XYZ file of C-alpha atoms in Angstrom:
637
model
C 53.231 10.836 0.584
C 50.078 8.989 0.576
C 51.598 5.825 1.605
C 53.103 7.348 4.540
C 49.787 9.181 5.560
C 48.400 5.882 6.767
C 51.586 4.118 8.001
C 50.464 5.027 11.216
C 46.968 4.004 11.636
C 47.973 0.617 9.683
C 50.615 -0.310 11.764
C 49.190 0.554 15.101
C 45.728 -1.308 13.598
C 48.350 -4.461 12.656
C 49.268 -4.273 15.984
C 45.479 -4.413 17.690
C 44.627 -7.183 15.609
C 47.949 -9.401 17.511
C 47.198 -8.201 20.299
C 43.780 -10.075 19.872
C 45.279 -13.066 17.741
C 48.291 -13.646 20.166
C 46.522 -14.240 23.541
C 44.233 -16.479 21.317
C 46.914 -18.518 20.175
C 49.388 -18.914 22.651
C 47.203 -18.075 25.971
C 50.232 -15.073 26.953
C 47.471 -12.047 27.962
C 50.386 -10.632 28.744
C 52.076 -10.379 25.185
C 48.296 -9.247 23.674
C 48.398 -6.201 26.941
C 51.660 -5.188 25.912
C 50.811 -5.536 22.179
C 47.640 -3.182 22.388
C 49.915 -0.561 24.806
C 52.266 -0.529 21.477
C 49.138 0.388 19.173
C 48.472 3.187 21.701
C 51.851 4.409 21.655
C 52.070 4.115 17.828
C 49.052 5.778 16.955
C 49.212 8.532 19.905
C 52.864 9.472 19.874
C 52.149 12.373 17.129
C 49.003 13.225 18.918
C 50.850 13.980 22.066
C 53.729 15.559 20.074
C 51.495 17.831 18.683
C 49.889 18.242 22.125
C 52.878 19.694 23.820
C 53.760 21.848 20.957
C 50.260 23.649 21.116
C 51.029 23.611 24.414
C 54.285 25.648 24.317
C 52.661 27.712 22.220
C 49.858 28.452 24.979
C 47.236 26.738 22.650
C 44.666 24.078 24.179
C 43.661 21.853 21.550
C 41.705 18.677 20.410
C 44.746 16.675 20.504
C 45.220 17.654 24.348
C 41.448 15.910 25.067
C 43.092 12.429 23.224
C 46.204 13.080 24.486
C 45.087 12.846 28.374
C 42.067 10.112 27.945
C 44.483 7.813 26.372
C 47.140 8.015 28.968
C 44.678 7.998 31.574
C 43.391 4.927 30.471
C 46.580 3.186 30.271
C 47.254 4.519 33.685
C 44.243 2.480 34.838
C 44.955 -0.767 33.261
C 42.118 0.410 29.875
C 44.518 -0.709 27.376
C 42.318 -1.062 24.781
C 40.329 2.111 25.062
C 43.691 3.255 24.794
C 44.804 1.979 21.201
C 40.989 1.926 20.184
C 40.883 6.015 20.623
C 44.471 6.864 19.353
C 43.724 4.727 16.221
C 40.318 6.062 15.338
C 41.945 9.236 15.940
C 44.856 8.346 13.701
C 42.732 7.307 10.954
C 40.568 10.522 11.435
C 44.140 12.706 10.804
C 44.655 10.482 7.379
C 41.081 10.764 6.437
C 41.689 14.855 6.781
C 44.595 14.859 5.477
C 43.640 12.573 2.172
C 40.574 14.964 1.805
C 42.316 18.150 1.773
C 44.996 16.545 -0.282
C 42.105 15.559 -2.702
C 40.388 18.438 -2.529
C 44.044 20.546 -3.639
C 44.343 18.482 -6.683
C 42.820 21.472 -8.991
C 45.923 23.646 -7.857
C 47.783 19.672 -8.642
C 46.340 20.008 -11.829
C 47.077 23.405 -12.573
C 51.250 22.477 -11.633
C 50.875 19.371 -13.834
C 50.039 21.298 -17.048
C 53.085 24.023 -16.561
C 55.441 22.917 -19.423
C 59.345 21.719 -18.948
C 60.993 22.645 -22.032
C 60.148 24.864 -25.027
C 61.136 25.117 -28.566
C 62.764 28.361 -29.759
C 64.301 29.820 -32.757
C 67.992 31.081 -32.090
C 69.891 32.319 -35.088
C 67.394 30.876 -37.500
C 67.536 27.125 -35.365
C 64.824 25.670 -33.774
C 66.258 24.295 -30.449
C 64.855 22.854 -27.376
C 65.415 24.330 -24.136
C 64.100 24.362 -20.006
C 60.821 26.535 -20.644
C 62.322 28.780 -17.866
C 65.430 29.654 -19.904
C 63.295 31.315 -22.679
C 63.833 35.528 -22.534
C 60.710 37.695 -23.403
C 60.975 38.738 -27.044
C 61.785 35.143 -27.888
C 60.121 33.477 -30.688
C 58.594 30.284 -29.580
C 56.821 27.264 -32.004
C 53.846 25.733 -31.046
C 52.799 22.504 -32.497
C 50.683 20.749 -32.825
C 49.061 18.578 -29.275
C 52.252 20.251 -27.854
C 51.670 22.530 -24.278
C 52.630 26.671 -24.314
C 55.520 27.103 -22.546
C 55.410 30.818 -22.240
C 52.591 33.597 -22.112
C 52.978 36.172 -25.854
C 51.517 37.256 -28.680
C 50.766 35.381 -31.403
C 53.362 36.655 -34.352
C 52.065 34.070 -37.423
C 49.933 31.405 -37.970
C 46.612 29.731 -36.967
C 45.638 26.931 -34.231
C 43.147 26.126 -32.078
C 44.079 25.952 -27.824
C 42.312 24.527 -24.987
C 42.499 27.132 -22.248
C 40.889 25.099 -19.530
C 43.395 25.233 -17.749
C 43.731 28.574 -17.344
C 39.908 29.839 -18.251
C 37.795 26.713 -17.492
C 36.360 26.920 -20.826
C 35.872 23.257 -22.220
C 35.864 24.778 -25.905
C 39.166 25.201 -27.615
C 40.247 28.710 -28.886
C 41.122 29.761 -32.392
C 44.166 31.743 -32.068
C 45.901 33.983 -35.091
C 48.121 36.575 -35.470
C 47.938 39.042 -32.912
C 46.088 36.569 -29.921
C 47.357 36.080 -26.472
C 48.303 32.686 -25.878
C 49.113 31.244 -21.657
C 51.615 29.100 -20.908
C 50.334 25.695 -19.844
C 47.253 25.424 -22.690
C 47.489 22.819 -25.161
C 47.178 23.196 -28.847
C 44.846 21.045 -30.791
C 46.056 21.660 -33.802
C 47.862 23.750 -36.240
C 51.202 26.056 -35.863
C 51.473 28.921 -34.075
C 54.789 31.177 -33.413
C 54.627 33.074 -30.535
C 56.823 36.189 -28.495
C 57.119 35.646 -25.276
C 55.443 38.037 -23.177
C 55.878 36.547 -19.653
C 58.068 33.307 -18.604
C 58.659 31.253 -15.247
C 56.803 33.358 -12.400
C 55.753 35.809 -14.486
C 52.741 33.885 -16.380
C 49.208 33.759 -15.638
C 49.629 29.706 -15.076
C 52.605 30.854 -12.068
C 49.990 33.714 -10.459
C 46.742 31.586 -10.713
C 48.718 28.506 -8.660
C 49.709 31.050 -5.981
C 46.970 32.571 -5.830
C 45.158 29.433 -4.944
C 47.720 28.159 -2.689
C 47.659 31.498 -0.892
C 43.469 31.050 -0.981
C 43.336 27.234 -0.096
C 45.507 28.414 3.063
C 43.285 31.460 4.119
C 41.183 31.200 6.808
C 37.120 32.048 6.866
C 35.455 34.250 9.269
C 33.941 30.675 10.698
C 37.010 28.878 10.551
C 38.666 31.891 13.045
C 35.504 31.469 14.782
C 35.879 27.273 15.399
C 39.825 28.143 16.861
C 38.615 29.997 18.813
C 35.975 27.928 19.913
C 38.271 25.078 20.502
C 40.405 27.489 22.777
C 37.981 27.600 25.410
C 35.818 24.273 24.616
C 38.790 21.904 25.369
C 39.129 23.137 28.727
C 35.886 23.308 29.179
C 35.624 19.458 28.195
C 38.605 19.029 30.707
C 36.961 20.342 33.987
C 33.517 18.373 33.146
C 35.015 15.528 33.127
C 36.868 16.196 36.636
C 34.240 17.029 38.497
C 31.683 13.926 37.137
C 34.979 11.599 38.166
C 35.689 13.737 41.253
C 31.911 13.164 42.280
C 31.349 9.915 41.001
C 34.752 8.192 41.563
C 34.398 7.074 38.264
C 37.291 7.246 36.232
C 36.485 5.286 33.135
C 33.757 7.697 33.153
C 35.681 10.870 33.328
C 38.254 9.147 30.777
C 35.353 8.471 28.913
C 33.962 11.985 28.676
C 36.975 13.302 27.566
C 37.602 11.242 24.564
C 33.695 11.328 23.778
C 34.321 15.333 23.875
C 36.387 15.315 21.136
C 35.059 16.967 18.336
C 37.133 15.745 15.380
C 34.679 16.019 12.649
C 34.011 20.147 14.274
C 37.654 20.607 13.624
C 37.916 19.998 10.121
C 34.224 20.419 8.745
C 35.181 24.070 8.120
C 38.778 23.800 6.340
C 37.641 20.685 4.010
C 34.282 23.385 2.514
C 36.907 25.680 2.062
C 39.936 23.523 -0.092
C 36.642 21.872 -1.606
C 34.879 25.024 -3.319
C 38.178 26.901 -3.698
C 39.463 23.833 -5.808
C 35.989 23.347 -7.678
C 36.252 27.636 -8.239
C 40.036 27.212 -9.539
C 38.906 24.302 -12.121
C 35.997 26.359 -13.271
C 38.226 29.392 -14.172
C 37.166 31.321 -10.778
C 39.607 32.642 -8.288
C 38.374 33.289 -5.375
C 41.286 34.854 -2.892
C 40.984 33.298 0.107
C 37.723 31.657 2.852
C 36.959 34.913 4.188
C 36.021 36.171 0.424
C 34.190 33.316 -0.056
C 31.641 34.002 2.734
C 31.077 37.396 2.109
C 30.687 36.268 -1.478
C 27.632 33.570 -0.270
C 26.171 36.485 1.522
C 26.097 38.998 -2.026
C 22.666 40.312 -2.297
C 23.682 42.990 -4.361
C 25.889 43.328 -7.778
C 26.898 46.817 -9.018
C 27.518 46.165 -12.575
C 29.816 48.839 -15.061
C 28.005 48.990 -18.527
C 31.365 49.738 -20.707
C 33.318 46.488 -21.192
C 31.169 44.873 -18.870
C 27.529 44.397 -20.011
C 28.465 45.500 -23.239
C 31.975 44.932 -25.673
C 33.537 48.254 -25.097
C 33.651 48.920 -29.115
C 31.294 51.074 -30.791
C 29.652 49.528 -34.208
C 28.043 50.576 -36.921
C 24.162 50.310 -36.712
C 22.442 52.917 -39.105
C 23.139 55.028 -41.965
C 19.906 56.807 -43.354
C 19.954 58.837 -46.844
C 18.164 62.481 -46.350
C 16.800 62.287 -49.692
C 16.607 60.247 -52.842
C 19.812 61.823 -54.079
C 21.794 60.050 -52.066
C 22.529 56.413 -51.429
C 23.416 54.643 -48.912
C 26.732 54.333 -50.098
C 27.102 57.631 -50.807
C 26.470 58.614 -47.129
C 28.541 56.018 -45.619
C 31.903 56.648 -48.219
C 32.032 60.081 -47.674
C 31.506 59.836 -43.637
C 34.625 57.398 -43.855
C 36.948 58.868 -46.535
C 36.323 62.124 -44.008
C 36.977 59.885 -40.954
C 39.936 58.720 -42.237
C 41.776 61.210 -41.604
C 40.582 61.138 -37.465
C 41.924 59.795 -34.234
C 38.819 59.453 -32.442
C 37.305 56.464 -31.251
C 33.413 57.014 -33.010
C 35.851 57.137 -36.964
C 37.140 53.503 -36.093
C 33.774 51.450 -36.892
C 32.774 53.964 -39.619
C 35.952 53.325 -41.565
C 35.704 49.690 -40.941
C 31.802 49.301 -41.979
C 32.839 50.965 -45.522
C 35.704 48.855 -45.728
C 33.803 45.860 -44.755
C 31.148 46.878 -47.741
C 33.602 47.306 -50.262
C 33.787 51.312 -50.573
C 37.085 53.172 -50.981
C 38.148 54.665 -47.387
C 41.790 54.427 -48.204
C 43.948 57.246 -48.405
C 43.921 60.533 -46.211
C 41.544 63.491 -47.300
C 43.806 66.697 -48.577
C 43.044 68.039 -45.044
C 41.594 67.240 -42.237
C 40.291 69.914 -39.428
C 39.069 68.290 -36.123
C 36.192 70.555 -34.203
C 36.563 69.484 -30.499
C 33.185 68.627 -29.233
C 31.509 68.961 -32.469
C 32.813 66.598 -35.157
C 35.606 66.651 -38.320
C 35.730 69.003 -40.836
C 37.482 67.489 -44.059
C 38.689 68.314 -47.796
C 38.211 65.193 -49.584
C 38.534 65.109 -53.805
C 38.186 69.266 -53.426
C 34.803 68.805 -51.601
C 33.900 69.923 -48.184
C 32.720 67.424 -46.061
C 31.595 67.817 -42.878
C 30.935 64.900 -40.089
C 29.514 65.694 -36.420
C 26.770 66.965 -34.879
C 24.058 69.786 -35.336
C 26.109 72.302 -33.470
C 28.968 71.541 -36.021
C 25.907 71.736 -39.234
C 24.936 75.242 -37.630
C 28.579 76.159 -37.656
C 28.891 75.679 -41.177
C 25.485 77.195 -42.139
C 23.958 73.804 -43.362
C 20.086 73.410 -43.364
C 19.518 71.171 -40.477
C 15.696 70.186 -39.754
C 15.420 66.917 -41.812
C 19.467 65.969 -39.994
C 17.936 66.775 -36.791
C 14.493 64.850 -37.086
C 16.747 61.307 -37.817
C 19.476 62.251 -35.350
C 16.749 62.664 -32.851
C 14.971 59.580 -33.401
C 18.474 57.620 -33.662
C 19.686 59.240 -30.265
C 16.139 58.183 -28.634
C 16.807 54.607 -29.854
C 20.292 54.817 -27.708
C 22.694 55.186 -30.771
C 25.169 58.366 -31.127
C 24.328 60.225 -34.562
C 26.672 61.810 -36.569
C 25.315 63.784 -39.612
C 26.963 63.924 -43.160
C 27.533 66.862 -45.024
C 28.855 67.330 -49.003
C 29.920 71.439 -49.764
C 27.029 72.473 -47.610
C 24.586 70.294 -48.736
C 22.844 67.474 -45.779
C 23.715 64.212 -46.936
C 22.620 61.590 -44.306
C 23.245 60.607 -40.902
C 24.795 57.599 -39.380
C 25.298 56.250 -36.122
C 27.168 54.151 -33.853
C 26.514 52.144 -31.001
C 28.643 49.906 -28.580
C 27.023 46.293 -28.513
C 25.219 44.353 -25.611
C 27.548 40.909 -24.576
C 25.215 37.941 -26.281
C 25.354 36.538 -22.260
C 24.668 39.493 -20.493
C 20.729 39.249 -19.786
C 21.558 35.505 -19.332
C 24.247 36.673 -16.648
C 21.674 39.140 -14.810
C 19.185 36.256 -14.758
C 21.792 33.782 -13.582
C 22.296 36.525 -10.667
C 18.563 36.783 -9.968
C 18.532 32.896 -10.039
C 21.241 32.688 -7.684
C 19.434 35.041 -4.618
C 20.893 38.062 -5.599
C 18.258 40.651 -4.787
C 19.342 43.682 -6.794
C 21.259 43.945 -10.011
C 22.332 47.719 -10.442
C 23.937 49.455 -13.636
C 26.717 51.872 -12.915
C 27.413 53.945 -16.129
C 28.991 57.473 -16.808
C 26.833 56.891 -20.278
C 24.031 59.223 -20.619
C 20.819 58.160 -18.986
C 18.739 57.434 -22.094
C 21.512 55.310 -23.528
C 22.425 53.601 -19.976
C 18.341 52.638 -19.700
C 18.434 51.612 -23.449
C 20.862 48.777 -22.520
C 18.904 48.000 -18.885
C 16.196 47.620 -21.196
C 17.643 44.320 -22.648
C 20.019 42.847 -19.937
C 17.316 43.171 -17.368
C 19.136 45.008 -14.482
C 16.844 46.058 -11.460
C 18.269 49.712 -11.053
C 20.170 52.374 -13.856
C 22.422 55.013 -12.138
C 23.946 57.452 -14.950
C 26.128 60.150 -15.469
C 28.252 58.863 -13.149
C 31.898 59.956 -12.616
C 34.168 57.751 -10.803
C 34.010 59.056 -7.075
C 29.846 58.570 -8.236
C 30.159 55.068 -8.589
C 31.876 54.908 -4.852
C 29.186 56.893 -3.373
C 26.395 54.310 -5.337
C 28.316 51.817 -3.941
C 28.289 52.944 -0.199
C 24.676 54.115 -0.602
C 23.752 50.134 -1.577
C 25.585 49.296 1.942
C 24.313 51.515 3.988
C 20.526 50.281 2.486
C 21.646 46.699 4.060
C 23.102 45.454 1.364
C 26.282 43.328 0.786
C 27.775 44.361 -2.622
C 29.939 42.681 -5.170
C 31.271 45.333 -7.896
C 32.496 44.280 -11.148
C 34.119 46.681 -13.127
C 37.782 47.094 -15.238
C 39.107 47.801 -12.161
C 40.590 51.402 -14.308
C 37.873 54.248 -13.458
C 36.204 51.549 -11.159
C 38.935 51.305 -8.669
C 37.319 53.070 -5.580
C 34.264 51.786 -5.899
C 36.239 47.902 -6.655
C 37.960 48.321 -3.383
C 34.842 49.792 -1.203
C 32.771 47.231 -2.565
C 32.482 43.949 0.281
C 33.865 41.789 -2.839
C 35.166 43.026 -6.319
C 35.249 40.787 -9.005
C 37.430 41.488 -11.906
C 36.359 40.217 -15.368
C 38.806 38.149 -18.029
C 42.179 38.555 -15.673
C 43.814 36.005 -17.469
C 45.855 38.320 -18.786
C 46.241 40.590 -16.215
C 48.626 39.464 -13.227
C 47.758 43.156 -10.841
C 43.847 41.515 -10.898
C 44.691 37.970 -10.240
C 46.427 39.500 -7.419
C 44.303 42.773 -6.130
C 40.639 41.105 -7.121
C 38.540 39.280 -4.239
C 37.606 37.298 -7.299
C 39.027 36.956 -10.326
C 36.829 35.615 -13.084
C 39.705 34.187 -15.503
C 37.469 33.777 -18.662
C 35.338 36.796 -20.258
C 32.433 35.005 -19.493
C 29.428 36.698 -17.888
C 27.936 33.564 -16.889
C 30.690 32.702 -14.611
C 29.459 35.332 -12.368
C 26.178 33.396 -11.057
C 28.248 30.616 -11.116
C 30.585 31.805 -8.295
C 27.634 33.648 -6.482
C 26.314 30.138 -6.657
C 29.911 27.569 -5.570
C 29.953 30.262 -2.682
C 26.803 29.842 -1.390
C 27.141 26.027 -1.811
C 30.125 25.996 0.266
C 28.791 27.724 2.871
C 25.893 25.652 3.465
C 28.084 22.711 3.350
C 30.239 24.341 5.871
C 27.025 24.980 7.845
C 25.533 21.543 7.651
C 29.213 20.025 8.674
C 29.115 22.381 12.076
C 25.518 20.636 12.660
C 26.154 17.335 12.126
C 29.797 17.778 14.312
C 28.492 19.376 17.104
C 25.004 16.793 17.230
C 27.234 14.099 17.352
C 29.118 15.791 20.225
C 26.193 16.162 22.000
C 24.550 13.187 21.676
C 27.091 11.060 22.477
C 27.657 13.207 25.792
C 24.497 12.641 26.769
C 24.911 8.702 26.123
C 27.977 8.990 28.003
C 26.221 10.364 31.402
C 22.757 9.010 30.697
C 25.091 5.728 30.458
C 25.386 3.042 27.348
C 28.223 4.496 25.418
C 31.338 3.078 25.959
C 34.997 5.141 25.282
C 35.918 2.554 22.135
C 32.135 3.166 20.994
C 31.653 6.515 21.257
C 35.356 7.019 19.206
C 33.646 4.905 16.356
C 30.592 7.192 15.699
C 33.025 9.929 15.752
C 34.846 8.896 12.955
C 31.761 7.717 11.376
C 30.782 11.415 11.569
C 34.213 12.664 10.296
C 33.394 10.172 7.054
C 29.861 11.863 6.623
C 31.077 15.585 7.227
C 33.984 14.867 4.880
C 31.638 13.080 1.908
C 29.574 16.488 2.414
C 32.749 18.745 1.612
C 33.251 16.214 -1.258
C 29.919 17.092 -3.449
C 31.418 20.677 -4.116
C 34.067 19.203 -6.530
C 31.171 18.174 -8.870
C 30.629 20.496 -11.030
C 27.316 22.092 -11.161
C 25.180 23.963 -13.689
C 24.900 27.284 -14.068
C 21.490 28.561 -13.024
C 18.582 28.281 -15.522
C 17.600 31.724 -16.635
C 15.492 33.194 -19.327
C 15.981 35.580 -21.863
C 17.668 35.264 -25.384
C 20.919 36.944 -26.531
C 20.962 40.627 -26.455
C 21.739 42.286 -29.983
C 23.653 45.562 -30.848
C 22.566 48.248 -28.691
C 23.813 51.861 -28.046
C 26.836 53.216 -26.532
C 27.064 57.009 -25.411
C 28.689 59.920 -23.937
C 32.055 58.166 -23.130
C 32.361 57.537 -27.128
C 30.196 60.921 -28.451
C 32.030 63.879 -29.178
C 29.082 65.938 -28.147
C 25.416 65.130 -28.176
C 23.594 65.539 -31.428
């Protein structure tokens, strides 16, 4: 393909250079006319081609303006104006073409790494088969420095993947029983056996190349705007250059003006930004769906953040368990809390059964019986003793003195965590807590945004207010809104907008859904995984990586400007060289030269987006375990 991209422009240059050796040699001027006519008719026959077919189609385009200045001018005897404009124009179609087929090679990349065959187990066999002939349910062996065929579930034993293919994360993975596992990532060591989830089409490798084929294809806001432009500029071109050769009775000139009107570099200094930060996006583990989304994205000035899986894991932890007196221990508070809990559903019993576990207490088995109080706590029988877990209205309940259980629930709930007291047959044991913990990169993420020129970070959170503010506290977020249902969320959304500002939401994309789709962009988080994101998500951030959210705030605006400093440099170099042409001094063959000399430095511009950048220098250390609230408490304390 490559080869045949500058067949043209090499033969009809071969053919300029006899032209001038041929004459030289043998004295025929005729042979060398005829020679250069052939370069002209090599080099413009797809121009005009394409010419008539915009044509047909009612469009007036660039390749009209070439089309007519190089025919004119081998109407009037200008042969080598001719060639010289059809070739520079040729070998400004191969330059574009090579760019944006440069500029593609992340989505290249991305087809490259999708795996051929795959080894299975059938009836106890490993055999080797076309990766897209393996069923979901399948087992499938992973080796070692061998590629994932399939997406699944790890079913038994340990290795270590590079995702960067599919995440952009440089760092390879430690995968074990239970992991998720993409097709196309390459282990780096170890054995893994893995069901097959999602084959062929239906992988996150298969969605992430479409959905940068479909995105490297979209057209901007500016790129609409520059067809447009071209609709009415050609002709516009056209008729300047019949009346100066009308009044002047200058042809050359009016030939001349036409060529020199040509804005090649204008035409693809928008479409090369594009491919070029969509590509760089794609290799960083960022989809972005399409041009449009990428301007609106350089234009973000505000971020609407969910705290819940978001700034913080989504799993509630263990953070305090206090003794109410000397005769009871630590241990004491936190076995009976779980041996109770173990007998719950709720989410707030998961991380109090695992701390005891975790410090080698006895939470196995099920108490004799279990009673759940909605909105209160769990009342259970556990070795013939009451015990009773939950908050004050639950102590009250079952006549237990509360005051000291209420001082230390108080000053735990101020800190942000969710209390739950302990008590044995009546008796106040303790009181221990739980709190959902702060992502180590989220205040480095909120910096990152601030870094970027994002003006306002805000918190959206149906947590309680002094649990919400708790976490703003350490992240660093501008603005806290809490106590927020759903259809809350869209209306803090809308209010940003209508205060002038252009919003990106990032949320699960679950209760966040109206407030995802009102936003201008909405960004999901970690879609690897998740095909209906990759497809539904302005952006799709492929990693769980909070840091990757400055970094597309950042590609975006980078693209823009490039695709900003391209226009200027296109449409200076149009005018100038129309003024040379009427002030006099540039010639037809010269003027063609500095406009592909222009198309080199507008594509060289597009080219610096597929370095890859740093993220933003921001401040801050890693946040530590902080509190979640009312979407995890059974009732406040």
């Amino acid at each position: 393909m490559g080869s045949w991209r500058w067949s043209v422009p090499l033969l009809s240059g071969l053919l300029i250079v006899l032209s001038f050796a041929v004459p030289a040699v043998s004295g025929a001027g005729a042979a060398g006319d005829a020679l250069m006519v052939a370069a002209a008719v090599v080099a413009g026959w797809g121009i005009v081609a394409k010419a008539v077919r915009a044509l047909a189609a009612r469009v007036v385009g660039i390749d009209l303006l070439v089309s007519v200045a190089a025919i004119g001018a081998v109407i009037i005897g200008e042969y080598w104006e001719a060639a010289a404009v059809t070739f520079l124009f040729a070998v400004g179609h191969a330059l574009e073409n090579a760019t944006l087929s440069r500029t593609r090679s992340a989505l290249a990349e991305l087809v490259a790494v999708a795996p051929e065959t795959a080894v299975v187990l059938r009836d106890g066999e490993q055999a080797e088969v076309p990766a897209a002939s393996v069923a979901a349910g399948e087992t499938v062996l992973v080796k070692n420095g061998a590629r994932v065929p399939v997406d699944g579930v790890v079913l038994g034993g340990t290795g270590a993947l590079d995702e960067a293919s599919i995440t952009g994360e440089s760092i390879p993975v430690e995968k074990t029983t239970g992991d998720q596992v993409f097709a196309g990532t390459v282990s780096m060591g170890g054995f893994l056996q893995v069901r097959a989830t999602g084959v062929g089409a239906d992988t996150a490798l298969a969605r992430i190349i479409h959905r940068v084929e479909e995105a490297q294809d979209a057209k901007a806001r500016t790129a609409a705007f520059m067809d447009r432009f071209s609709a009415w500029y050609t002709p516009a071109i056209i008729v300047l250059a019949l009346v100066f050769g009308l009044a002047t009775g200058d042809v050359v000139l009016a030939l001349t003006l036409l060529v020199i009107g040509c804005p090649g570099a204008l035409v693809i200094s928008i479409p090369v930004a594009i491919v070029a930060g969509i590509g760089r996006g794609a290799r960083d583990g960022i989809l972005i769906k399409g041009g449009e989304y990428l301007e609106t994205s350089a234009k973000i000035d505000a971020v609407a953040l969910d705290k819940t899986g978001t700034l913080t894991e989504g799993r509630p932890y263990l953070t305090d368990v206090v003794p109410l007196d000397e005769t009871w221990s630590r241990a004491d508070v936190l076995g009976w809390a779980a041996r109770a809990e173990a007998g719950s559903e709720h989410p707030l019993a998961r991380p109090i059964v695992a701390a005891a576990r975790a410090e080698g207490l006895d939470a196995t088995g099920l108490p004799e019986a279990t009673e759940p109080v909605p909105g209160k706590g769990i009342v259970a029988t556990v070795d013939g003793r009451r015990v009773a877990v939950g908050n004050l209205a639950l102590l009250r309940d079952e006549g237990v003195p509360h005051e000291a259980a209420a001082r230390v629930a108080g000053e735990l709930s101020a800190a942000g965590r969710t209390p739950m007291i302990v008590a044995v047959d009546g008796r106040p044991a303790g009181v221990v807590a739980v709190a959902d913990r702060v992502r180590p990169d989220a205040a480095r993420m909120v910096a990152g945004l601030h870094a970027a020129g994002v003006r306002r970070v805000v918190m959206l959170t149906g947590d309680t207010r002094r649990v919400a503010e708790a976490v703003a506290a350490r992240v660093g977020v501008d603005e806290v809104r809490a106590d927020l249902m759903p259809e809350d969320k869209l209306a803090a959304v809308r209010d940003l907008q209508a205060r002038g500002y252009v919003v990106a939401m990032v949320g699960d994309g679950v209760n966040d859904a109206p407030a995802l789709a009102t936003a201008d962009i909405g960004v999901a988080m970690g879609a690897a995984g998740t095909g209906v994101a990759i497809e539904t998500a302005d952006i799709a951030l492929m990693k769980d990586d909070l840091t990757k959210l400055p970094r597309a705030v950042g590609l975006a605006r980078r693209t823009v400007a490039v695709m900003r400093q391209n226009i200027a440099v296109a449409l200076g170099t149009v005018g100038a060289l129309l003024a040379g042409v009427l002030l006099g001094g540039i010639t037809m063959a010269a003027g063609m030269l500095v406009h592909e000399l222009s198309v080199l430095v507008v594509i060289g511009n597009a080219m610096r987006l597929l370095r890859r950048t740093g993220t933003p220098r921001t401040g801050g250390g890693a946040a530590r375990a902080l509190p979640e609230g009312r979407d995890l408490e059974r009732s406040p304390a």
